[in-house]
PDB file of C-alpha atoms in Angstrom:
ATOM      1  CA  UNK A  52     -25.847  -9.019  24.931  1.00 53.00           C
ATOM      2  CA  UNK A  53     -22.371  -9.529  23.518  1.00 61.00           C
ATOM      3  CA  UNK A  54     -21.971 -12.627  21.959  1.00 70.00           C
ATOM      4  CA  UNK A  55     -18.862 -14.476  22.847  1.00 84.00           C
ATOM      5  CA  UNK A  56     -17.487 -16.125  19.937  1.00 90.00           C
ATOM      6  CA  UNK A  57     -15.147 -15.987  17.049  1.00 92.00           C
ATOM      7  CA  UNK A  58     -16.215 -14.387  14.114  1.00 91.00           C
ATOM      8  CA  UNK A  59     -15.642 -13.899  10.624  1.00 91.00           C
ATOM      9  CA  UNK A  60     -14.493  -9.663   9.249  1.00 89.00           C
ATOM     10  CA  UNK A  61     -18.034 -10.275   7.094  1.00 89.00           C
ATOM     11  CA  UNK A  62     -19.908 -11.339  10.096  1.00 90.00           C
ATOM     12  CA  UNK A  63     -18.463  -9.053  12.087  1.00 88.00           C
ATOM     13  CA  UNK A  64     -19.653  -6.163   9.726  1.00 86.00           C
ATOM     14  CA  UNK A  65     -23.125  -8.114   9.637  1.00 86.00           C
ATOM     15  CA  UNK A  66     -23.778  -7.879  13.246  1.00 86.00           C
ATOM     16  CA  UNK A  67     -22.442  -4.272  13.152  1.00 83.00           C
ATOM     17  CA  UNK A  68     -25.023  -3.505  10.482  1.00 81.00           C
ATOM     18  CA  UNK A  69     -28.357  -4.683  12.032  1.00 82.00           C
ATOM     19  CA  UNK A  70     -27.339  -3.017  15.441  1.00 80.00           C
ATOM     20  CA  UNK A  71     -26.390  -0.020  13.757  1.00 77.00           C
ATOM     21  CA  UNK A  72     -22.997   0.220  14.644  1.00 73.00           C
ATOM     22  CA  UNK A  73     -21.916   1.550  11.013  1.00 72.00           C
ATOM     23  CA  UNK A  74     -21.361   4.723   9.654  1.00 66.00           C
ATOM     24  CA  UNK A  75     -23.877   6.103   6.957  1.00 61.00           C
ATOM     25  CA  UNK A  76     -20.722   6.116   4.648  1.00 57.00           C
ATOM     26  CA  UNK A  77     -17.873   3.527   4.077  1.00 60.00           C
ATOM     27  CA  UNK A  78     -15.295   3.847   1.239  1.00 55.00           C
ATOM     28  CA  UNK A  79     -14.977   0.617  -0.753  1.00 58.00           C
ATOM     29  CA  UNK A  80     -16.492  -2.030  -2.593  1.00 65.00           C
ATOM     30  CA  UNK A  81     -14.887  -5.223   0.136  1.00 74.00           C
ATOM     31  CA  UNK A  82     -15.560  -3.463   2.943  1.00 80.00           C
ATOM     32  CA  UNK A  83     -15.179  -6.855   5.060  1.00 82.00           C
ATOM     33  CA  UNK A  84     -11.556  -7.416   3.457  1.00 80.00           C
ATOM     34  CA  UNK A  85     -10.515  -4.014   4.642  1.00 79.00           C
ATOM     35  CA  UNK A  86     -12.046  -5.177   8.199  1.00 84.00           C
ATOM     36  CA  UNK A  87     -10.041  -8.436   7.980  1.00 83.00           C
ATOM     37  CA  UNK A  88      -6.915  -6.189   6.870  1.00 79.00           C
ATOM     38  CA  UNK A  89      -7.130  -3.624  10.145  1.00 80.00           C
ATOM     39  CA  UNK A  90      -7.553  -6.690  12.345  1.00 86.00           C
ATOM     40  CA  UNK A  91      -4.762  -8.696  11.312  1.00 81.00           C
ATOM     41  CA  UNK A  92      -2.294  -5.337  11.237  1.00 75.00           C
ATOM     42  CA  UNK A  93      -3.113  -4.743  14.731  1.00 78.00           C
ATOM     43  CA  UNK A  94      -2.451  -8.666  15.963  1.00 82.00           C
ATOM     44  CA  UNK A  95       0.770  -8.380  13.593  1.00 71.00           C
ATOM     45  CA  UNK A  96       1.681  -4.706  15.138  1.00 64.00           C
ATOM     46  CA  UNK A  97       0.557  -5.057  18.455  1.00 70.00           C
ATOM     47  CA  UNK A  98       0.736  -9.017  19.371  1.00 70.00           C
ATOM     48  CA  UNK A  99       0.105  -9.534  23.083  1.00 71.00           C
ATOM     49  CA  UNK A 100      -1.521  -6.145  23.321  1.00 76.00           C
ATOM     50  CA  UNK A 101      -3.889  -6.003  20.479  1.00 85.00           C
ATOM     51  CA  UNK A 102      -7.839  -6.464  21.913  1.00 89.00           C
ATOM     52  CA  UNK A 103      -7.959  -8.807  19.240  1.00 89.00           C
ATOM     53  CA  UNK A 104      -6.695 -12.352  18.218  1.00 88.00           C
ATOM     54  CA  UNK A 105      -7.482 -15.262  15.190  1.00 88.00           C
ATOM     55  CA  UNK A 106      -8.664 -18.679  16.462  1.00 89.00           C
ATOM     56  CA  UNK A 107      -7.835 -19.637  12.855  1.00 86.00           C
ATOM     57  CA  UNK A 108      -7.711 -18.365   9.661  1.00 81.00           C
ATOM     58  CA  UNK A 109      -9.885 -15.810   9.093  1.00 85.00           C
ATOM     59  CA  UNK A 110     -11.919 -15.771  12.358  1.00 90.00           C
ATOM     60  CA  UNK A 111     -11.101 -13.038  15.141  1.00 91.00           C
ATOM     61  CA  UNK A 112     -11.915 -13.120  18.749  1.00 91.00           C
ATOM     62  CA  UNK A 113     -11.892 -10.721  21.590  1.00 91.00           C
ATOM     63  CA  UNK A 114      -8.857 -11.150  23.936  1.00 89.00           C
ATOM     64  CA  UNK A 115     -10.951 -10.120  27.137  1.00 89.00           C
ATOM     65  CA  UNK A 116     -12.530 -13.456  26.628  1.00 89.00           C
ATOM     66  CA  UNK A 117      -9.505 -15.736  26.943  1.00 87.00           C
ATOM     67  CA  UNK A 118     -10.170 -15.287  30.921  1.00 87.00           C
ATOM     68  CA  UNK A 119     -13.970 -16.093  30.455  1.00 89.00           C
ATOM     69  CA  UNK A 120     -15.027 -19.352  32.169  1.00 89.00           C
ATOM     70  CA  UNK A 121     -18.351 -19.367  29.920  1.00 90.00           C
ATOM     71  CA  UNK A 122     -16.206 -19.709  26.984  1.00 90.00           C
ATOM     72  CA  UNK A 123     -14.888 -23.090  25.770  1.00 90.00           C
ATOM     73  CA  UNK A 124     -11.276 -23.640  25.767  1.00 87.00           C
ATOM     74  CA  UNK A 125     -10.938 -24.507  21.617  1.00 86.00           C
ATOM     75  CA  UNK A 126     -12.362 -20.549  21.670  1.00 89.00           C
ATOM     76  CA  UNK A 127      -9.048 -19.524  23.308  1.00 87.00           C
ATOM     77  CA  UNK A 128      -6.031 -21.103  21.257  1.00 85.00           C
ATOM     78  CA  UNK A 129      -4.633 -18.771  19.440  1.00 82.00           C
ATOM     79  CA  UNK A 130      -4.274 -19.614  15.524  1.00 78.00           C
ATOM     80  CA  UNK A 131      -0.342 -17.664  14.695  1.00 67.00           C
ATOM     81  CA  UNK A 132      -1.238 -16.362  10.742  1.00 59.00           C
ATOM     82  CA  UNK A 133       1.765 -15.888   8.668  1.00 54.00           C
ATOM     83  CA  UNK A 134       2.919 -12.400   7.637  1.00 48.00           C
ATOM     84  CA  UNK A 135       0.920 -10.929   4.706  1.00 49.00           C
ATOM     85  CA  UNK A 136       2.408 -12.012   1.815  1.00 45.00           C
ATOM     86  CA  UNK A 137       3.469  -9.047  -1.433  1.00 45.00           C
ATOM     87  CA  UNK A 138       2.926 -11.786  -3.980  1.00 53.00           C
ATOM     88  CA  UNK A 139       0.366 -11.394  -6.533  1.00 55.00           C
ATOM     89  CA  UNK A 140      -0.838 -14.920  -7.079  1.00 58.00           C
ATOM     90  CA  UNK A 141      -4.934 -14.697  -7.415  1.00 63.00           C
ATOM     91  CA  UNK A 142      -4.967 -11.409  -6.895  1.00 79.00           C
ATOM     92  CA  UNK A 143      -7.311  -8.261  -8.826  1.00 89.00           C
ATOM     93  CA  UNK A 144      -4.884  -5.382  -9.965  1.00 93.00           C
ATOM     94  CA  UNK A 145      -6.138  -1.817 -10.673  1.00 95.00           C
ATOM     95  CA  UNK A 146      -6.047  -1.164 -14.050  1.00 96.00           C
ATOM     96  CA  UNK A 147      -6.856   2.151 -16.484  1.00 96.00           C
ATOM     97  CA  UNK A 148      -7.790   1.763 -20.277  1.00 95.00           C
ATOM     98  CA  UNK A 149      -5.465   3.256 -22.739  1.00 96.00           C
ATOM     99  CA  UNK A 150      -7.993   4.479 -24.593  1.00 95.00           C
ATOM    100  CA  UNK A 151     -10.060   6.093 -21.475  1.00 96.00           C
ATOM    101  CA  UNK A 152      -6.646   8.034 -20.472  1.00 97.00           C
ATOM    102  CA  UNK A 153      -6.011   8.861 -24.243  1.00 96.00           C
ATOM    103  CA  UNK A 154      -9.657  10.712 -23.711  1.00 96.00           C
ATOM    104  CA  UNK A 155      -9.407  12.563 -20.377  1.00 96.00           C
ATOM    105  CA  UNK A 156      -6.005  13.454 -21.179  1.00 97.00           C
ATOM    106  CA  UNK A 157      -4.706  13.240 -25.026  1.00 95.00           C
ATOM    107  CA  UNK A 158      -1.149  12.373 -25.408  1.00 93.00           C
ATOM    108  CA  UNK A 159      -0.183  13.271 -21.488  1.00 96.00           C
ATOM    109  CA  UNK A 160       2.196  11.201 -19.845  1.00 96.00           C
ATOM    110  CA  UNK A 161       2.213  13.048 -16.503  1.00 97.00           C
ATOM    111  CA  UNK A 162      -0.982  14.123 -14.848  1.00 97.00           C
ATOM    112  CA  UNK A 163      -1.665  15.966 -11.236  1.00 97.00           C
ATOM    113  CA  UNK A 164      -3.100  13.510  -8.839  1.00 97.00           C
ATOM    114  CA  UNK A 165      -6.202  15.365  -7.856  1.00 96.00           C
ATOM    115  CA  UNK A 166      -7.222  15.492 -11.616  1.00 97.00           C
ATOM    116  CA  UNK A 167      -6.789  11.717 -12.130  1.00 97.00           C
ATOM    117  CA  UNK A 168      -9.344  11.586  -9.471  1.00 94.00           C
ATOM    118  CA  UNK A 169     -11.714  14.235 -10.921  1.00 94.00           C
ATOM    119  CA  UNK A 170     -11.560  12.457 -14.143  1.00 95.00           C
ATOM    120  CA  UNK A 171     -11.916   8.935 -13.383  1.00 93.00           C
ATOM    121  CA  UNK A 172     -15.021   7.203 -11.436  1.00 86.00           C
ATOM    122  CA  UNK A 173     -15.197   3.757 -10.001  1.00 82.00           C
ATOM    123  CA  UNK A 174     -17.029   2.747 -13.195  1.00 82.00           C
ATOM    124  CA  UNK A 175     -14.002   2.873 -15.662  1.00 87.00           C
ATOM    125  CA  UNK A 176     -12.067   1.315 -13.253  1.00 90.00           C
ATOM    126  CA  UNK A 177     -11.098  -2.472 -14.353  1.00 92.00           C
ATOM    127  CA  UNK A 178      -9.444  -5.349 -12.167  1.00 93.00           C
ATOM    128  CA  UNK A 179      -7.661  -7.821 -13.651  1.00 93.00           C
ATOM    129  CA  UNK A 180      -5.758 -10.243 -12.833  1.00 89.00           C
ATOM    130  CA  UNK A 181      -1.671 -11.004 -13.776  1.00 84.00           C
ATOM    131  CA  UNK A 182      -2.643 -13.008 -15.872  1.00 86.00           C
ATOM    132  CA  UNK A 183      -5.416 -10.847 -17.278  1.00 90.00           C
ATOM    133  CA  UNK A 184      -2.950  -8.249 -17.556  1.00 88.00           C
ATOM    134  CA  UNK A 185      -0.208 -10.165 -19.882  1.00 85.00           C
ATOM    135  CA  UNK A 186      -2.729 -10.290 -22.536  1.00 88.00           C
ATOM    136  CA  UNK A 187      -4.995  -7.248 -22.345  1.00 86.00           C
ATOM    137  CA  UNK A 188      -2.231  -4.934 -23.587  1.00 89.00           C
ATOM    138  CA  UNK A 189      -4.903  -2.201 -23.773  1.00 94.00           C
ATOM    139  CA  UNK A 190      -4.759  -1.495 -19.970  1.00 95.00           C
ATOM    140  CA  UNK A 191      -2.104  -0.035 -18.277  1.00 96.00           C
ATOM    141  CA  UNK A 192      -1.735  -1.297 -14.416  1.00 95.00           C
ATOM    142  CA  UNK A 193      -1.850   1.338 -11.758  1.00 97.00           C
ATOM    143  CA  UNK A 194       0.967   1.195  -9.397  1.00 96.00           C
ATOM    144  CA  UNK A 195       1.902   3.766  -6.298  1.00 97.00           C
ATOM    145  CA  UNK A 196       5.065   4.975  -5.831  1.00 97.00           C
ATOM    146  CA  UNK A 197       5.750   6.920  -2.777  1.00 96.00           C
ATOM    147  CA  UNK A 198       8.729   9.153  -1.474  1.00 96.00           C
ATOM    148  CA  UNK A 199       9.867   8.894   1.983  1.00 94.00           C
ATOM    149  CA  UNK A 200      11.465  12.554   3.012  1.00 94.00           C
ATOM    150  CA  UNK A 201      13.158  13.449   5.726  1.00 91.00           C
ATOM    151  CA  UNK A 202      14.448  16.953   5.688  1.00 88.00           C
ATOM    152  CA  UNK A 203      16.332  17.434   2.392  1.00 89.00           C
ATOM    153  CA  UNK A 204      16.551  13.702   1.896  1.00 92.00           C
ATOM    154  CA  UNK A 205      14.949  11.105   0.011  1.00 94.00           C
ATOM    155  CA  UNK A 206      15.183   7.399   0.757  1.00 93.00           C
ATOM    156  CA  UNK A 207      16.430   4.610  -1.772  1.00 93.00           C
ATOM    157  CA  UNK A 208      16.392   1.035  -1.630  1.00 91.00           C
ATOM    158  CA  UNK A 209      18.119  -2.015  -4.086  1.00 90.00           C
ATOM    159  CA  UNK A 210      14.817  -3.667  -5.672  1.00 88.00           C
ATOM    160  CA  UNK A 211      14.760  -7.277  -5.919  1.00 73.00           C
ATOM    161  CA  UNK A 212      16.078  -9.773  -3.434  1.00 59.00           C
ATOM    162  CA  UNK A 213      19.940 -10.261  -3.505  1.00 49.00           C
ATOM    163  CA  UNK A 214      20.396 -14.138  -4.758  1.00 48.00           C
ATOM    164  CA  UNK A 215      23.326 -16.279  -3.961  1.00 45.00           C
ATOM    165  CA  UNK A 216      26.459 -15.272  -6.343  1.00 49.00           C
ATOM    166  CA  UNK A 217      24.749 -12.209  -6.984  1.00 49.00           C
ATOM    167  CA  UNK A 218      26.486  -8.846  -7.307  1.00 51.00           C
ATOM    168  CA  UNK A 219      24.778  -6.338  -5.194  1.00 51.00           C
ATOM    169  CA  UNK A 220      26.305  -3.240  -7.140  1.00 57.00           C
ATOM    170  CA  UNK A 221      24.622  -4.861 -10.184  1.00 64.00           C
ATOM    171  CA  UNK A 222      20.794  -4.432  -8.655  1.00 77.00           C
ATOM    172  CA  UNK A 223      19.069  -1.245 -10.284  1.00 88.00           C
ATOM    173  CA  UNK A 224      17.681   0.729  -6.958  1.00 92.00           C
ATOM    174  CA  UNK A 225      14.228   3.048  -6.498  1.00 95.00           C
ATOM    175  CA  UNK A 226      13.266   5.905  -4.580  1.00 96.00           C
ATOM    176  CA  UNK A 227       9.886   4.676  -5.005  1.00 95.00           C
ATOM    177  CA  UNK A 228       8.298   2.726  -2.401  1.00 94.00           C
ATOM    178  CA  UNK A 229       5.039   0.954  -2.924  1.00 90.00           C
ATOM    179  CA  UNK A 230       3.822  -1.756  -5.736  1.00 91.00           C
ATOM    180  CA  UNK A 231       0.205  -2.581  -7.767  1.00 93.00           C
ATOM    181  CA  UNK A 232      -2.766  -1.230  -6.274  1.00 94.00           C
ATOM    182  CA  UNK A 233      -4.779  -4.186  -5.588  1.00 89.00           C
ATOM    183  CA  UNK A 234      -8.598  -4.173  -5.239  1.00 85.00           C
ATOM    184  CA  UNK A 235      -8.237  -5.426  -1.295  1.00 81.00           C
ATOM    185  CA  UNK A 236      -6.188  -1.632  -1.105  1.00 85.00           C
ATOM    186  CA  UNK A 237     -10.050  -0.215  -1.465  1.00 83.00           C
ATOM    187  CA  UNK A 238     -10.364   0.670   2.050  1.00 77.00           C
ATOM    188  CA  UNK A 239     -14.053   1.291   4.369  1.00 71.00           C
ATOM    189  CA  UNK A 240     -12.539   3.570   6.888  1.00 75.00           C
ATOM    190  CA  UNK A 241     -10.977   6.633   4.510  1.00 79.00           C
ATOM    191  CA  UNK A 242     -10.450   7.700   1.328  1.00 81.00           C
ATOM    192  CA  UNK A 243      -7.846   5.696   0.133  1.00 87.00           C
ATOM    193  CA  UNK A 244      -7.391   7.312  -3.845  1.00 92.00           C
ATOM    194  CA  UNK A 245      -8.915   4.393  -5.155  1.00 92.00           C
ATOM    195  CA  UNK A 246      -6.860   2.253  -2.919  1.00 91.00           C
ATOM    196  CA  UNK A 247      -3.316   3.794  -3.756  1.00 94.00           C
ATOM    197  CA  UNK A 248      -2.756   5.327  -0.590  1.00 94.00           C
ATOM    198  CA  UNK A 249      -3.541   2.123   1.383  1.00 90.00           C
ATOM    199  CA  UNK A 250      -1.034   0.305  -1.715  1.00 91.00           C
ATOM    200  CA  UNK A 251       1.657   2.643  -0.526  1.00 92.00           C
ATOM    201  CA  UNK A 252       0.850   2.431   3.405  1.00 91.00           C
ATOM    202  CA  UNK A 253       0.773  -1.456   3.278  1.00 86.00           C
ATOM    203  CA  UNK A 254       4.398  -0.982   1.410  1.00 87.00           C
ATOM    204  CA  UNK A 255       5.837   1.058   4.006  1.00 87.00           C
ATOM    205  CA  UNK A 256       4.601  -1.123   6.892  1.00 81.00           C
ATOM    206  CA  UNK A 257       5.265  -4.716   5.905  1.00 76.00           C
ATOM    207  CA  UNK A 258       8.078  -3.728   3.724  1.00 77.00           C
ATOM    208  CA  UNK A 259       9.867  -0.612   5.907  1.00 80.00           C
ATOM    209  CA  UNK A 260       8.748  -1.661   9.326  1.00 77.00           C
ATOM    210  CA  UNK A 261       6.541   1.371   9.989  1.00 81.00           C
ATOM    211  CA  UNK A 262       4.752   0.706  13.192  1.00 79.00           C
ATOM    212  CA  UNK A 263       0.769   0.780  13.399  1.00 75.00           C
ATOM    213  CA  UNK A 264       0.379   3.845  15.311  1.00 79.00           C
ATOM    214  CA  UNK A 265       2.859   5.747  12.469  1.00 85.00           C
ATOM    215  CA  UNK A 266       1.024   3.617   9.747  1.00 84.00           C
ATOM    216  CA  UNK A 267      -2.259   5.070  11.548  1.00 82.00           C
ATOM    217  CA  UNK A 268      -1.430   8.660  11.413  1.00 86.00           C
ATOM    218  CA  UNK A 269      -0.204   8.967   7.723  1.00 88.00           C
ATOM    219  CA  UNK A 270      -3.504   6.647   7.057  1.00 87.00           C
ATOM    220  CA  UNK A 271      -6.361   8.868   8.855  1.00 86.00           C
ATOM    221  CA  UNK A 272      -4.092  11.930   9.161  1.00 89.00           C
ATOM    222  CA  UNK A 273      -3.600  12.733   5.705  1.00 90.00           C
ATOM    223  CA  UNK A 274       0.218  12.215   5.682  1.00 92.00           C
ATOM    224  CA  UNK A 275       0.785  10.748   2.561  1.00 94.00           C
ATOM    225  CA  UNK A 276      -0.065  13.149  -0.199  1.00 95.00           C
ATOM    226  CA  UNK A 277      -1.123  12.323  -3.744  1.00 96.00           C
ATOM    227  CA  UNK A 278       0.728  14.437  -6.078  1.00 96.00           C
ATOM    228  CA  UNK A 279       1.186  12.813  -9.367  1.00 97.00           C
ATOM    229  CA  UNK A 280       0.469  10.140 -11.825  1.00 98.00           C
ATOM    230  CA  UNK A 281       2.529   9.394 -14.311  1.00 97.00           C
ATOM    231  CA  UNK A 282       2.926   6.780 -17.652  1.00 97.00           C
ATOM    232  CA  UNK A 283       6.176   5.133 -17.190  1.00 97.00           C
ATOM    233  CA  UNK A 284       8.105   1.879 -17.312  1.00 95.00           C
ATOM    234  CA  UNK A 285       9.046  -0.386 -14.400  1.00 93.00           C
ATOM    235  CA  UNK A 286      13.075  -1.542 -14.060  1.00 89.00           C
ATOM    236  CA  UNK A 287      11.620  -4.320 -16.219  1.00 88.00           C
ATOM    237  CA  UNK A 288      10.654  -2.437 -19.277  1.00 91.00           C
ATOM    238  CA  UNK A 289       6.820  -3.064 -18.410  1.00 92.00           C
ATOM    239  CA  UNK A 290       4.910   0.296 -19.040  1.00 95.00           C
ATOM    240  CA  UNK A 291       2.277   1.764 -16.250  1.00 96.00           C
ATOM    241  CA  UNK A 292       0.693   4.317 -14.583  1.00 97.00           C
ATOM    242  CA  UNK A 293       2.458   5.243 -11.485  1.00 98.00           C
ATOM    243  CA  UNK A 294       0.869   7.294  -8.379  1.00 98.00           C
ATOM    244  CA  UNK A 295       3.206   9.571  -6.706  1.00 97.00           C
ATOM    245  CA  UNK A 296       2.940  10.419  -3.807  1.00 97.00           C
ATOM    246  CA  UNK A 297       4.947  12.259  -0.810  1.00 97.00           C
ATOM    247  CA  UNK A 298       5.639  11.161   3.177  1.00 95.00           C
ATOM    248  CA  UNK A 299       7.340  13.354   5.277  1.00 93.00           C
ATOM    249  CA  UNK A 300       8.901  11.035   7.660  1.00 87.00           C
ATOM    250  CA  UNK A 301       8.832  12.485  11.144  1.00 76.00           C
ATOM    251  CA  UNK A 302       9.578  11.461  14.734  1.00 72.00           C
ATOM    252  CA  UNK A 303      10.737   7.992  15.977  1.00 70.00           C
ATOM    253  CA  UNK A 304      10.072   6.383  12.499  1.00 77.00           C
ATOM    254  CA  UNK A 305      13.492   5.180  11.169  1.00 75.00           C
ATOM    255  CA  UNK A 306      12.990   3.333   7.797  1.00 77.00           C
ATOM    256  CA  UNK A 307      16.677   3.759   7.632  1.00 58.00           C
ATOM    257  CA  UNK A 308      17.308   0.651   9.743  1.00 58.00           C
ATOM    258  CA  UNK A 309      17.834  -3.061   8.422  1.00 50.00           C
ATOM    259  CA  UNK A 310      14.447  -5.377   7.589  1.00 51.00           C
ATOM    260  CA  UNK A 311      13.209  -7.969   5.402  1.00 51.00           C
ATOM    261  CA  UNK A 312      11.740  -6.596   2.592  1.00 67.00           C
ATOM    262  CA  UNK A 313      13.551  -3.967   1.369  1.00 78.00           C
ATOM    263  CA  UNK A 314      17.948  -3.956   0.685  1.00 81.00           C
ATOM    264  CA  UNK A 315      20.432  -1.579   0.319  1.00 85.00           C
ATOM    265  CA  UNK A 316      17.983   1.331   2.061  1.00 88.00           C
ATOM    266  CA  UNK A 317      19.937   4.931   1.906  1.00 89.00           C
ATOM    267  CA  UNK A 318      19.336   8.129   2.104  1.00 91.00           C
ATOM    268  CA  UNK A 319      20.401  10.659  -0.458  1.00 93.00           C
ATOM    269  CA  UNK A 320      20.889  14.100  -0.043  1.00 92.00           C
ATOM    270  CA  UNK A 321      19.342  16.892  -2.218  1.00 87.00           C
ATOM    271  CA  UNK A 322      22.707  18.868  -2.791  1.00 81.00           C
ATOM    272  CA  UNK A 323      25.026  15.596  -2.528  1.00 82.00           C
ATOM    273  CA  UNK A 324      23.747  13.765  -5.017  1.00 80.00           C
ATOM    274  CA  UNK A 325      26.214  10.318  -6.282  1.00 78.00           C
ATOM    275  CA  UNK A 326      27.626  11.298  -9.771  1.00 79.00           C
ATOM    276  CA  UNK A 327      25.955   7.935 -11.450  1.00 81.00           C
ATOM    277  CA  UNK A 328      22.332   7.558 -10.980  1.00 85.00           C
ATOM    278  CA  UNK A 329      22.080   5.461 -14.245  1.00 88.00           C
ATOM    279  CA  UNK A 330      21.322   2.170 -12.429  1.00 91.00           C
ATOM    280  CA  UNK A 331      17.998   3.346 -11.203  1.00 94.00           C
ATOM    281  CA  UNK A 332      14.666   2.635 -12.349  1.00 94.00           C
ATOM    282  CA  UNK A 333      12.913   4.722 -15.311  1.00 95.00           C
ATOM    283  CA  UNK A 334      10.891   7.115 -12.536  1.00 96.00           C
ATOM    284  CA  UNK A 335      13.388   7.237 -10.080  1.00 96.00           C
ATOM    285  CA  UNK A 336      15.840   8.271 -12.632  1.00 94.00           C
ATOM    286  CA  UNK A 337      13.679  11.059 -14.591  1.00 94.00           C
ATOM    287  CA  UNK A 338      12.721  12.665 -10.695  1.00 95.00           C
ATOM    288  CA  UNK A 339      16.165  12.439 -10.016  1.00 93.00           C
ATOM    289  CA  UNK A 340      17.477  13.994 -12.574  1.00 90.00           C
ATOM    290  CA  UNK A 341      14.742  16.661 -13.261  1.00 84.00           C
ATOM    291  CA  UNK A 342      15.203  20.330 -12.863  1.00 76.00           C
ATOM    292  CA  UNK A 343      12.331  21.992 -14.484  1.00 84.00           C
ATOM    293  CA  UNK A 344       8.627  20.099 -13.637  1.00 89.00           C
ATOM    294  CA  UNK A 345       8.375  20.428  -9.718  1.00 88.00           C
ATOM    295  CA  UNK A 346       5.507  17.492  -9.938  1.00 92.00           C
ATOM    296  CA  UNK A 347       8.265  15.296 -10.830  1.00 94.00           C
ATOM    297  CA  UNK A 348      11.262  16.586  -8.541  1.00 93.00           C
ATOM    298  CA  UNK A 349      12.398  13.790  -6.086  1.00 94.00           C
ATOM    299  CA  UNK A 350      13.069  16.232  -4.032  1.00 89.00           C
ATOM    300  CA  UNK A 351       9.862  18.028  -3.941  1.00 70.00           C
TER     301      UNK A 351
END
């Protein structure tokens, strides 16, 4: 019998569990924030059309039901959620040890991805939060960072939001797209790198615009490849660990065009590179500018 009310991601995943409607194996420790995560992406994405809507926060109801007459009409308002916010107030950051990545990997600064992986498990794996992460200077945050090709290109954007006054030309710009790898990144449904892939997906699609069915694909497809990880500093001088990683931007996607998030987007061509790349960010600048290490070639 299907039960015809709204319900919460966790007692969604409840009811799925004791009719044994769930896989033998699910990636992630929150597997009922990941739930809550697909379902609001697909109202966000797909509005009218999504089988799915929120009668407030955090409940979710079937839209077949809105013509039921057995169901009450305060079941069938629909509650309009803001957008997903990039802010990191109360939220858990993925962090790595100093000391644990002085021991896997002595005085390394760059790393390939798939050995990060093989060395590290879930247990030396810390979240903290901002706060947390100001005064444990002994862990390094974990942040993606992932290139969006097209061809011979490579995408840029300004970082930062252009203030009143401010002087555009002024703003240091990235070819790195994505932020910190939070612990609601850990995802049930795929392997998500210890949530960096999902990190750099989430980026891509609230910040770039990439629709659900691309944002699908490069999630369950395998598009966006892990290929480095890397000590470095962010355009503010903080050091981290940052997760490269490669998307091959195919089709109708255009990331190219104007949205909220991200500034200043532009492509830039392998072999017509601008003469001053100085005002980029630490990463952006050593990929840039590197000829020798293909792991870190922005053009890879």
């Amino acid at each position: 019998m299907v039960e015809r009310c709204p319900l919460s991601a966790k007692s969604i995943l409840d009811k799925a569990l004791i009719s044994g409607g769930l896989p033998p194996h699910l990636y992630g420790r929150t597997p009922h924030k990941t739930l809550q995560a697909r379902l609001s992406e697909d109202i966000l994405s797909r509005r009218s059309r999504s089988q799915f809507f929120r009668t407030e926060a955090g409940k979710f109801f079937l839209r077949e039901f809105l013509e039921d007459p057995r169901v009450p009409d305060e079941m069938k308002t629909e509650y309009p959620a803001p957008r997903r916010s990039l802010q990191l107030e109360n939220r858990s950051v993925l962090a790595v040890s100093r000391q644990d990545w002085a021991c896997k990997f002595a005085r390394k600064t760059v790393v390939d991805a798939e050995d990060f992986r093989a060395r590290f498990d879930d247990s030396e794996l810390k979240y903290l939060s901002t706060e947390e992460l100001k005064e444990e200077v002994d862990y390094l945050p974990v942040l993606s960072f992932v290139l969006v090709h097209r061809d011979m290109r490579v995408l840029s954007y300004m970082i930062g939001r252009l203030r009143a006054g401010g002087d555009p030309l002024n703003r240091p710009r990235s070819i790195g797209f994505g932020g910190y790898v939070l612990e609601d990144h850990r995802d049930i449904t795929y392997d998500a790198f210890f949530g960096i892939l999902e990190s750099g997906i989430t980026i891509l699609a609230d910040g770039v615009g990439m629709p659900l069915e691309v944002a699908e694909k490069a999630r369950y497809g395998g598009e966006l490849v892990p290929r480095t990880c890397v000590i470095s500093k962010t355009h503010l001088g903080e050091e981290a660990i940052f997760a490269i990683a490669d998307y091959k931007c195919t089709g109708t996607f255009d990331p190219g065009r104007p949205n909220l998030s991200f500034t200043g987007l532009k492509w830039l061509e392998k072999f017509s590179m601008p003469n001053d790349v100085s005002n980029f960010d630490p990463l952006s600048l050593l990929m840039l500018c590197n000829t020798k290490d293909e792991r870190l070639s922005a053009f890879s």
